[in-house]
Tab-separated table of C-alpha atoms in Angstrom:
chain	number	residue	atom	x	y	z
A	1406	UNK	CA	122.428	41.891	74.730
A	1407	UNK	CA	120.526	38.521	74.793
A	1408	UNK	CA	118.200	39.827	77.562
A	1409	UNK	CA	117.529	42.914	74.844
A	1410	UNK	CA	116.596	40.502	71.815
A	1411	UNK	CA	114.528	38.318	74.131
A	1412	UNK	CA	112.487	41.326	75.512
A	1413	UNK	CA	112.399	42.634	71.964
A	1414	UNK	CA	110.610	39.105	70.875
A	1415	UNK	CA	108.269	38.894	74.057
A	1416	UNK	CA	106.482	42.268	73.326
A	1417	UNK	CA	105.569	41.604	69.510
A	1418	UNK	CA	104.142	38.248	70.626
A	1419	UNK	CA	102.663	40.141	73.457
A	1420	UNK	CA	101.151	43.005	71.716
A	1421	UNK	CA	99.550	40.518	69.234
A	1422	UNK	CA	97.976	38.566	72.170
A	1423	UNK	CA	96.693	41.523	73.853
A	1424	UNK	CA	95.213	43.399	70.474
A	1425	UNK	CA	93.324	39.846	70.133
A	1426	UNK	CA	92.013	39.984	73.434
A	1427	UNK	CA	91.076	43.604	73.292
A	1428	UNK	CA	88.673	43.029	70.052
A	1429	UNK	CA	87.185	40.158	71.446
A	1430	UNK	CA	85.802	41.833	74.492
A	1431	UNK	CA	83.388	44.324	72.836
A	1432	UNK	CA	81.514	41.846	70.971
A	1433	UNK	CA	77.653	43.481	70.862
A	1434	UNK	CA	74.877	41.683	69.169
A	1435	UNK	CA	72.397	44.177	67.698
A	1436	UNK	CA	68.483	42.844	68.357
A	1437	UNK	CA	67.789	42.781	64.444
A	1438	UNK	CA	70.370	39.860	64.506
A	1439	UNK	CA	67.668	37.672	66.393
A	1440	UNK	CA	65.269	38.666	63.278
A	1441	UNK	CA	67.548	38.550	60.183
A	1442	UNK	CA	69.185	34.874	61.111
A	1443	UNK	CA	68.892	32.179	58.854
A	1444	UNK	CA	67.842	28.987	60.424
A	1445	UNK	CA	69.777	26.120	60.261
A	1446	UNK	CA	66.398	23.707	59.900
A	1447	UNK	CA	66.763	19.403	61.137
A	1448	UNK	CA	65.979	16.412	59.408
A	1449	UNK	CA	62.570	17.636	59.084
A	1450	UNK	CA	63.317	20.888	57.380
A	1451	UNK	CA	60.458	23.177	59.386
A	1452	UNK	CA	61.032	26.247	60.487
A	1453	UNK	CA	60.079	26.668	64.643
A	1454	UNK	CA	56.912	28.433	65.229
A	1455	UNK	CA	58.611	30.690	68.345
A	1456	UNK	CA	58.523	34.386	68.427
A	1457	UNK	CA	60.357	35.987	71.414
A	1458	UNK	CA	60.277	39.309	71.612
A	1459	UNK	CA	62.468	42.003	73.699
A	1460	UNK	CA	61.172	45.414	74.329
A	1461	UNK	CA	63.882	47.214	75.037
A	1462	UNK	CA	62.475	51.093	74.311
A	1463	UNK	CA	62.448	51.549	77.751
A	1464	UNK	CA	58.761	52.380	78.548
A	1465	UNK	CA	58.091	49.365	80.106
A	1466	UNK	CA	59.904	51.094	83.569
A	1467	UNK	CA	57.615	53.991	83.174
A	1468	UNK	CA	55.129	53.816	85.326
A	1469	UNK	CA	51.368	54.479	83.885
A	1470	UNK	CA	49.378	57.240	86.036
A	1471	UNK	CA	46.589	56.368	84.540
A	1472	UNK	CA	45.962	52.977	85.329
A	1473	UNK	CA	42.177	52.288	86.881
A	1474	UNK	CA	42.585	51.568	90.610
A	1475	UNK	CA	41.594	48.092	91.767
A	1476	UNK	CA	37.712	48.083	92.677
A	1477	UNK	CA	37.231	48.121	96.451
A	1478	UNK	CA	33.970	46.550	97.937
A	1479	UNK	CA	34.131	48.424	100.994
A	1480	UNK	CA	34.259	51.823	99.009
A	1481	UNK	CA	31.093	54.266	97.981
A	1482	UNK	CA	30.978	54.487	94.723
A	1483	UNK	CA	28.714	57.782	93.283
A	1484	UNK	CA	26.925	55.772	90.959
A	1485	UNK	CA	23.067	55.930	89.600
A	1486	UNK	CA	22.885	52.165	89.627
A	1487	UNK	CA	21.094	50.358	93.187
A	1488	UNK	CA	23.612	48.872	94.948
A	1489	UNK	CA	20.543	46.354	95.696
A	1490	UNK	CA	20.535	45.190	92.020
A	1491	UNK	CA	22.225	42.564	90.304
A	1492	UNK	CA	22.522	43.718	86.428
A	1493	UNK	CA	22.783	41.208	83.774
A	1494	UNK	CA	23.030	41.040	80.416
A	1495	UNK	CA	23.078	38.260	77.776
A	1496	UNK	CA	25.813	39.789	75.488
A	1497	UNK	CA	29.002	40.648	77.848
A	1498	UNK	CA	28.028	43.930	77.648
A	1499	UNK	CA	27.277	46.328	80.479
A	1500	UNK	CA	23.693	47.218	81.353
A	1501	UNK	CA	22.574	50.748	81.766
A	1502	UNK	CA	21.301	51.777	84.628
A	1503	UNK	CA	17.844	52.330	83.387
A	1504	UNK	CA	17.851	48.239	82.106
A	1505	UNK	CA	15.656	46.307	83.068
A	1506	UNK	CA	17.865	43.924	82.833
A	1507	UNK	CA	18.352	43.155	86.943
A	1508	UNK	CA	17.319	41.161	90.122
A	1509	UNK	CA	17.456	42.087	93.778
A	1510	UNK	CA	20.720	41.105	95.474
A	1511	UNK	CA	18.203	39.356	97.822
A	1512	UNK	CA	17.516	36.997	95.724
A	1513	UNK	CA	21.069	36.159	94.127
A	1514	UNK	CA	21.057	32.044	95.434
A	1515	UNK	CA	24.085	31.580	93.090
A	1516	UNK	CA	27.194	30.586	95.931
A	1517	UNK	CA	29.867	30.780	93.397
A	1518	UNK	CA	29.012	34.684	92.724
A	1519	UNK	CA	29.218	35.847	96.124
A	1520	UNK	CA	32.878	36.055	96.483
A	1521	UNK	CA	33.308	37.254	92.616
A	1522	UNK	CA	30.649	39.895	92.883
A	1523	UNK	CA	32.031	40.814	96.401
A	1524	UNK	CA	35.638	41.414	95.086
A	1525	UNK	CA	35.425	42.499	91.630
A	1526	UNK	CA	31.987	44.126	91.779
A	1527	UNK	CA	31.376	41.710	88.475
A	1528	UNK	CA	31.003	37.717	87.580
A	1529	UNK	CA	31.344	36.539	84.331
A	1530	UNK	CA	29.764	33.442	83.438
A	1531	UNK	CA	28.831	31.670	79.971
A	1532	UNK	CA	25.891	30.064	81.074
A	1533	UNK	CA	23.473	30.569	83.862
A	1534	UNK	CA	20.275	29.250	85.627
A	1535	UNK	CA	17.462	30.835	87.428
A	1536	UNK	CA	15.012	29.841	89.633
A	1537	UNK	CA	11.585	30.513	88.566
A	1538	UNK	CA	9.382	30.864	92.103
A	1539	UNK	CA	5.923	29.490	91.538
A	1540	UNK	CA	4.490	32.239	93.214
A	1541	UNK	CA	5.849	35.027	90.540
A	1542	UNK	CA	3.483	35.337	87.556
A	1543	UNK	CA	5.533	35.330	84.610
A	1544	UNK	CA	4.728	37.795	81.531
């Protein structure tokens, strides 16, 4: 009889523990939480100037087909432009390849281009030099 009314006293105990335990577990914080909270400011009373965001719509793990391919210096390209030619232009814009706006590879006596025009087919500067020859006749 006394092991009946213990047993009897264990489970209601034990059901209450475990029904506690249970809704605890499945505790999911939904992402507008991160946007709706109140902040809780310091002495100072600012609000932080942090944005974080999560993309969670799931397109970043699909992969883009058409993504331009990485330029390759040791590829042909079918192009009208003279592979001879530098093309410059004073605006970040890209010349056409009628512009007149160009100088003979040749001539190119700027070291820190090589490797950038060599990998990337481009270098971007915001200022630039040239060398006027004192045998060209300027016009």
């Amino acid at each position: 009889m006394l092991n009946k009314v213990t047993r009897s006293l264990l489970t209601v105990p034990g059901a209450a523990v475990l029904a506690l335990l249970s809704a605890a577990l499945p505790a999911v914080a939904d992402d507008t939480e991160i946007y709706q909270a109140e902040y809780e400011g310091g002495s100072t009373g600012a609000r932080p100037k942090v944005l974080i965001a999560f993309d969670d719509s799931g397109s970043m793990s699909t992969q883009v087909e058409q993504q331009r391919p990485a330029y390759d210096s040791s590829a042909s390209y079918a192009t009208s432009v003279s592979a001879d030619r530098i093309y410059w232009s004073t605006d970040g814009s890209v010349p056409s390849a009628n512009s007149s706006n160009w100088f003979s590879a040749s001539q190119n006596r700027c070291a820190s281009s090589y490797d950038d025009l060599d990998d990337n087919g481009r270098y971007g500067v915001e200022r630039a030099r040239r060398w006027i020859d004192s045998t060209v006749q300027q016009g």
